PDB file of N, CA and C in Angstrom:
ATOM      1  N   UNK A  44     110.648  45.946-128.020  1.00 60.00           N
ATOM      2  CA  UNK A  44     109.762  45.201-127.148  1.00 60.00           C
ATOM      3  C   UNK A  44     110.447  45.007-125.803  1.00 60.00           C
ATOM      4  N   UNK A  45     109.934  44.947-125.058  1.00 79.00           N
ATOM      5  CA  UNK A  45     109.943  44.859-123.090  1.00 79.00           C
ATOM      6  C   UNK A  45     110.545  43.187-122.915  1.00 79.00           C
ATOM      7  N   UNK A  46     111.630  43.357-122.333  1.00 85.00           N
ATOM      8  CA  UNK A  46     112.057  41.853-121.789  1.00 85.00           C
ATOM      9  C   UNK A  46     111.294  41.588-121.095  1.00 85.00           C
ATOM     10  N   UNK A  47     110.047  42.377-120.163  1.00 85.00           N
ATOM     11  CA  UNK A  47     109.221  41.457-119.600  1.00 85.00           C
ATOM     12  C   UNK A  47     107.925  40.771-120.383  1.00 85.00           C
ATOM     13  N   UNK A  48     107.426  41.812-121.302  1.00 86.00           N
ATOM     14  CA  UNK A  48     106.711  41.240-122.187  1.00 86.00           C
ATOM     15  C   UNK A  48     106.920  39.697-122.689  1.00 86.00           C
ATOM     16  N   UNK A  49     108.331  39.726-122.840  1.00 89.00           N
ATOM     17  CA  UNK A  49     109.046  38.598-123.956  1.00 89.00           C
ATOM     18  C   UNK A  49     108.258  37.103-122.956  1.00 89.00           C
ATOM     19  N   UNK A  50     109.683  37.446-121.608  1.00 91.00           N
ATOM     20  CA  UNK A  50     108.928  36.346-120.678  1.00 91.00           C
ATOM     21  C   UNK A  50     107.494  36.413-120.136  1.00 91.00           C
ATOM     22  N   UNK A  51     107.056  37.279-120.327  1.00 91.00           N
ATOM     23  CA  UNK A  51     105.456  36.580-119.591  1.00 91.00           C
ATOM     24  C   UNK A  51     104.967  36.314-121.371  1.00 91.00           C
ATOM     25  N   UNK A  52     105.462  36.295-122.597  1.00 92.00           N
ATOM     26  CA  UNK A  52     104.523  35.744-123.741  1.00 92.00           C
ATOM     27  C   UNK A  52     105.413  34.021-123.367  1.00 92.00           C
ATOM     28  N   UNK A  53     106.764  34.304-122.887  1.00 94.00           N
ATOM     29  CA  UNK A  53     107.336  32.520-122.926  1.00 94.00           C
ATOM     30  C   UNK A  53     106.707  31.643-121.903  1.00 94.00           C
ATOM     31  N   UNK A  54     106.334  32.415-120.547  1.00 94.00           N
ATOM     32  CA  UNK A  54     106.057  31.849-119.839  1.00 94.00           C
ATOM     33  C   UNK A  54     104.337  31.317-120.206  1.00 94.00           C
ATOM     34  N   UNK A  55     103.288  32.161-120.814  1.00 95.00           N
ATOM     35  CA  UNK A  55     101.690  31.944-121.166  1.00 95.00           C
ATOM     36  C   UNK A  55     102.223  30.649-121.897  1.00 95.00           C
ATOM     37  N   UNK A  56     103.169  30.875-123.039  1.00 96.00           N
ATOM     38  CA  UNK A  56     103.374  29.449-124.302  1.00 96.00           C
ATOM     39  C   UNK A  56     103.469  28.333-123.218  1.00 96.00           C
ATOM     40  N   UNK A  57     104.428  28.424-122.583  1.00 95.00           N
ATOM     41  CA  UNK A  57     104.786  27.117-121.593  1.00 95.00           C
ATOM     42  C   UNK A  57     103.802  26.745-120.795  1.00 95.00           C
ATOM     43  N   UNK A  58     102.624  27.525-120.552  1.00 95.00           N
ATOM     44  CA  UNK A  58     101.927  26.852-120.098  1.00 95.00           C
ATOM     45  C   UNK A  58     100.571  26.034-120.204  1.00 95.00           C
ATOM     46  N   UNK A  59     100.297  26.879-121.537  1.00 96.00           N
ATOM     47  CA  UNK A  59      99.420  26.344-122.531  1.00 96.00           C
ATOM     48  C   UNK A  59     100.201  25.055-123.044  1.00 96.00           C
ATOM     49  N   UNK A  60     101.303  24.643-123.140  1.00 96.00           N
ATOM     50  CA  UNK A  60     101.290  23.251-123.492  1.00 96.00           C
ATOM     51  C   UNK A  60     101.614  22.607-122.360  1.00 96.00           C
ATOM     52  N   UNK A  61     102.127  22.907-120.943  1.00 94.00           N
ATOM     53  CA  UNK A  61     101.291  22.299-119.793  1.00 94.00           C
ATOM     54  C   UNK A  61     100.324  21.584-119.974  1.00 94.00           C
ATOM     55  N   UNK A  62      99.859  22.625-119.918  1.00 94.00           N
ATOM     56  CA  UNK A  62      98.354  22.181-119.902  1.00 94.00           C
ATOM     57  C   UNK A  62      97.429  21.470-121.035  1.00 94.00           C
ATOM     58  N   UNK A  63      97.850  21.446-122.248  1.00 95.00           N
ATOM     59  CA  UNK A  63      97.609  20.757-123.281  1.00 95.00           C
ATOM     60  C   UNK A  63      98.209  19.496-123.047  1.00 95.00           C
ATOM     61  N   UNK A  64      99.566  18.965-122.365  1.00 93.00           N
ATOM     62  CA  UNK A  64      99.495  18.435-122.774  1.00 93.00           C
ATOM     63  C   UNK A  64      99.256  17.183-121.162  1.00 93.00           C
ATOM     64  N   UNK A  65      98.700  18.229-119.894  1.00 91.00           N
ATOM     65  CA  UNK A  65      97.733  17.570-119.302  1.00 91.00           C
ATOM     66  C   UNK A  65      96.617  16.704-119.721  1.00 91.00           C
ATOM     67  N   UNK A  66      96.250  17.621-120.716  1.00 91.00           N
ATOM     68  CA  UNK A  66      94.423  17.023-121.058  1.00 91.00           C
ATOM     69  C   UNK A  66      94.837  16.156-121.888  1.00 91.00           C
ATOM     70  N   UNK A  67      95.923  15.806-122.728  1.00 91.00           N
ATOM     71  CA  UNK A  67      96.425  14.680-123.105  1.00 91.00           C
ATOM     72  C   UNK A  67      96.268  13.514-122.218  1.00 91.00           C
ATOM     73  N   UNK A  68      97.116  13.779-121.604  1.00 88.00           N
ATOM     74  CA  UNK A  68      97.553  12.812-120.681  1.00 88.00           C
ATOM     75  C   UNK A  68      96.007  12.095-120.087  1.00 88.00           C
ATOM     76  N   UNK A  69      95.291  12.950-120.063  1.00 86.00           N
ATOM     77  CA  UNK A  69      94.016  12.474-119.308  1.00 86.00           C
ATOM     78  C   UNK A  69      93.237  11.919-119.296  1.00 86.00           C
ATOM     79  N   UNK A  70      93.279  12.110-120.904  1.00 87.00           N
ATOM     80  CA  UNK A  70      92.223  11.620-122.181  1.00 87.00           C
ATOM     81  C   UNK A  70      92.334  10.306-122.427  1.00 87.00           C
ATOM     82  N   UNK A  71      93.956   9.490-122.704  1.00 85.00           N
ATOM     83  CA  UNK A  71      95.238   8.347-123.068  1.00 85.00           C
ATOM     84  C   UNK A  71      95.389   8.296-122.495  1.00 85.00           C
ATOM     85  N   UNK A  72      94.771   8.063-120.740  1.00 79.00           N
ATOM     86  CA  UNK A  72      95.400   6.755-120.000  1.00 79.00           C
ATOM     87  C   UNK A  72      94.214   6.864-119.294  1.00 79.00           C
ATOM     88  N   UNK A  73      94.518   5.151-118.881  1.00 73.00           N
ATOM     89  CA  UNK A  73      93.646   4.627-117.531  1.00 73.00           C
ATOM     90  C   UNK A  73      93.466   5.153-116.514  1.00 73.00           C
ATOM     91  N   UNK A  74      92.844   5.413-115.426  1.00 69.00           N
ATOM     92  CA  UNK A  74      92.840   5.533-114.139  1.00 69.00           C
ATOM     93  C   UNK A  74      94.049   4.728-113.323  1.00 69.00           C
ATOM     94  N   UNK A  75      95.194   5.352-112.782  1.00 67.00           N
ATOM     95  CA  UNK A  75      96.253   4.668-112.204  1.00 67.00           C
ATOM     96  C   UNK A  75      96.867   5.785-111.195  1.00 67.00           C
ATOM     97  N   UNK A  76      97.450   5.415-110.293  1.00 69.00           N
ATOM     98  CA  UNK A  76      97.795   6.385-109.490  1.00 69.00           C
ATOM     99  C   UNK A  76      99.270   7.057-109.784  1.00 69.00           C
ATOM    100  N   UNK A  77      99.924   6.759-111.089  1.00 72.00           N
ATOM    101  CA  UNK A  77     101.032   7.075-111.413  1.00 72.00           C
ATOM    102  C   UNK A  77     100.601   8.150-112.926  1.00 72.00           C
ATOM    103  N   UNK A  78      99.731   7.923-113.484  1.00 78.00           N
ATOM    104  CA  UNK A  78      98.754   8.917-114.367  1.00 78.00           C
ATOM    105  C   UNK A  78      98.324  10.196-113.373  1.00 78.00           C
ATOM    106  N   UNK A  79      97.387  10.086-112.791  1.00 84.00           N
ATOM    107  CA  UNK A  79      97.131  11.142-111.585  1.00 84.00           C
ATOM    108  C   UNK A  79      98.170  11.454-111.616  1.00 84.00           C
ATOM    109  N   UNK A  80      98.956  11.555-110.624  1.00 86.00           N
ATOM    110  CA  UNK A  80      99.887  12.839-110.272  1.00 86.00           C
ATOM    111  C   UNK A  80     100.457  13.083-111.136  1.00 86.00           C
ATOM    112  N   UNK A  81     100.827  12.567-112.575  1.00 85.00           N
ATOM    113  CA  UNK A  81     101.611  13.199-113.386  1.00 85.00           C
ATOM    114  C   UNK A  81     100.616  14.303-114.376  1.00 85.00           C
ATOM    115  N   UNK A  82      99.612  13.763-114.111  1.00 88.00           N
ATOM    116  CA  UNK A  82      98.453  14.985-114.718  1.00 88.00           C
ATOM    117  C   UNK A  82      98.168  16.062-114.141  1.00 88.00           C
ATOM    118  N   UNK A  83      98.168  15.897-112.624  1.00 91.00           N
ATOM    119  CA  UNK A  83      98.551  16.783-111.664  1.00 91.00           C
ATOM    120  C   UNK A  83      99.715  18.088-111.351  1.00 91.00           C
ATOM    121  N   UNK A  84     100.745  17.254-111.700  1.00 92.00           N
ATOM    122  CA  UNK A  84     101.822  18.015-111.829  1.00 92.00           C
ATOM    123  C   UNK A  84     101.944  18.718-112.947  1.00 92.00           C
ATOM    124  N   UNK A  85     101.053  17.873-113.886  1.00 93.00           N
ATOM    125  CA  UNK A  85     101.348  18.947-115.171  1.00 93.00           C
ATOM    126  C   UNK A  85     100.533  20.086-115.584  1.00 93.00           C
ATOM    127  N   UNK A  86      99.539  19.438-115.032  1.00 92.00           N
ATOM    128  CA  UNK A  86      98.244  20.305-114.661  1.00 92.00           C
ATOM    129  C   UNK A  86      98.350  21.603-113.925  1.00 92.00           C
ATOM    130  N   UNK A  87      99.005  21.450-112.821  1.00 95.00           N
ATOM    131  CA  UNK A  87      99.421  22.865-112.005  1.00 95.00           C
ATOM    132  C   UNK A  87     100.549  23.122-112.172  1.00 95.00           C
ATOM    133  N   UNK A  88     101.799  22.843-112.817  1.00 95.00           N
ATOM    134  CA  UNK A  88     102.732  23.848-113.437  1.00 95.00           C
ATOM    135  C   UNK A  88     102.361  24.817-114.590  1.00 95.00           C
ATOM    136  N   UNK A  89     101.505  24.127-115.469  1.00 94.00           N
ATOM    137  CA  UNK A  89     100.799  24.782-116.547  1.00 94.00           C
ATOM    138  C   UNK A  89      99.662  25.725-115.994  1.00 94.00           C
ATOM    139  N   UNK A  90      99.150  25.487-115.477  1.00 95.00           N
ATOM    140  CA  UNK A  90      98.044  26.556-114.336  1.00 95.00           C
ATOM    141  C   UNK A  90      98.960  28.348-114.198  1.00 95.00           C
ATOM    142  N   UNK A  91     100.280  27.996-113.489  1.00 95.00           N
ATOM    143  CA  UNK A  91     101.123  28.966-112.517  1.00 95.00           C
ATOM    144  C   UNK A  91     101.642  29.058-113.790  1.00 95.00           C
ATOM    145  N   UNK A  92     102.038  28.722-114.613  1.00 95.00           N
ATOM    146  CA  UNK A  92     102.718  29.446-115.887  1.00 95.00           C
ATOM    147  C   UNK A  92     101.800  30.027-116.476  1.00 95.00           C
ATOM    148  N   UNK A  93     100.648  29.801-116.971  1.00 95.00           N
ATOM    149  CA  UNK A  93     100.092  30.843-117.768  1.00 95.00           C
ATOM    150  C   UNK A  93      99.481  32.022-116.824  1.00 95.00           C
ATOM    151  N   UNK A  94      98.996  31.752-115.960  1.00 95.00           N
ATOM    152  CA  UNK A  94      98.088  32.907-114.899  1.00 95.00           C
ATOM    153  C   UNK A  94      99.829  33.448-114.995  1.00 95.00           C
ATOM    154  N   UNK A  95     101.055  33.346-114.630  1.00 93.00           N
ATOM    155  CA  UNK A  95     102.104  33.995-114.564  1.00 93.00           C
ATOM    156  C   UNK A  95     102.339  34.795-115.681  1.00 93.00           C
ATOM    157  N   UNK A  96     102.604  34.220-117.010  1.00 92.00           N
ATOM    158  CA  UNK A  96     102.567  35.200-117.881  1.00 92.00           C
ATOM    159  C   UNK A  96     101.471  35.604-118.449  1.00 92.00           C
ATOM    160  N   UNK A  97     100.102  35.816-118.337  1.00 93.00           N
ATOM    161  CA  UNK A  97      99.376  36.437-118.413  1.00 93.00           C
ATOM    162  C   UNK A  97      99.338  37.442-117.511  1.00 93.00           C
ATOM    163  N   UNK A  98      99.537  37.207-116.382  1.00 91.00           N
ATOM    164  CA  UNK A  98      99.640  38.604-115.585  1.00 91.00           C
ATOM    165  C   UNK A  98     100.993  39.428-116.176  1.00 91.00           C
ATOM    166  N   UNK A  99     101.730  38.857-116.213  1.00 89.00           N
ATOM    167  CA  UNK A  99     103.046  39.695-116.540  1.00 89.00           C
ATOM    168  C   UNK A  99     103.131  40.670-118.070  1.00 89.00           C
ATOM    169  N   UNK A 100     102.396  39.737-118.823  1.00 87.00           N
ATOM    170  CA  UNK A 100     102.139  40.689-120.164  1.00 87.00           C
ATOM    171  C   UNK A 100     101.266  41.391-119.998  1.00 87.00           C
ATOM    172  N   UNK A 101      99.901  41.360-119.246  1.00 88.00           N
ATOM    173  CA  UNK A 101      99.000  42.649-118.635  1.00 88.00           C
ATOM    174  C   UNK A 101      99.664  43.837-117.885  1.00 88.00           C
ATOM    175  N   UNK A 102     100.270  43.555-117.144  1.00 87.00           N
ATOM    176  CA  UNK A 102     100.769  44.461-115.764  1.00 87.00           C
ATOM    177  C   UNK A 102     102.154  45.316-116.198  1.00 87.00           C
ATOM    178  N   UNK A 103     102.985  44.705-117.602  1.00 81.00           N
ATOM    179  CA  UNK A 103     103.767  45.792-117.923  1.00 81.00           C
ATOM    180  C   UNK A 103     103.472  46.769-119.203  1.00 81.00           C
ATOM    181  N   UNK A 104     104.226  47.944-118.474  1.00 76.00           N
ATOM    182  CA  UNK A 104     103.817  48.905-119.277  1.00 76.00           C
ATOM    183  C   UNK A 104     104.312  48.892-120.708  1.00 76.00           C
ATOM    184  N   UNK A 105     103.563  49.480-121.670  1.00 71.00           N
ATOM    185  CA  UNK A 105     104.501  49.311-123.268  1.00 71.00           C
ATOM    186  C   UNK A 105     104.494  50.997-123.494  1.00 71.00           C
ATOM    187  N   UNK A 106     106.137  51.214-123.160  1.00 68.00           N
ATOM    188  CA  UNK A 106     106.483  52.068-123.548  1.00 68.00           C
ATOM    189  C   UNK A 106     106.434  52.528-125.028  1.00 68.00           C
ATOM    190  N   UNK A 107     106.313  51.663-126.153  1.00 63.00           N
ATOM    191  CA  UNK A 107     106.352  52.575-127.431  1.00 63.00           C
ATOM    192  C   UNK A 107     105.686  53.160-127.740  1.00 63.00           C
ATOM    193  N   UNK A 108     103.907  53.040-126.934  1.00 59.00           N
ATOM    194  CA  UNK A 108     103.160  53.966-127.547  1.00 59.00           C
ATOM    195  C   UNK A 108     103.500  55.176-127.017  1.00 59.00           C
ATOM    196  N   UNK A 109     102.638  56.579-127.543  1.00 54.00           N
ATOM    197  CA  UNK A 109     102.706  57.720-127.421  1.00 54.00           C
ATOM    198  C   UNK A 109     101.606  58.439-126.683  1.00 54.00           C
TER     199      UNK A 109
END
């Protein structure tokens, strides 16, 4: 298997629980301005990680087939 494969499947994982555990966050708490941005932040690191390794496991080639 492709070391890039590897990281863009680590990087999609990391960002699916980003982002999971954004909508957590979103769900379990109040409206506060210290909630926001941390939903925010978690929200768009998890965003740029998965669009990252999703592109990256699309865009490389897999040499084992024939």
């Amino acid at each position: 298997m492709n070391l890039k494969r590897i990281f863009g499947t680590v990087l999609t994982i990391l960002g699916i629980i980003g982002l999971i555990y954004a909508a957590y966050t979103f769900v379990n708490t109040s409206t506060g301005e210290q909630s926001v941005k941390v939903i925010a932040i978690y929200g768009i690191i998890g965003l740029i990680f998965f669009i990252a390794g999703i592109g990256l496991v699309k865009r490389t080639r897999d040499d084992s087939r024939v």
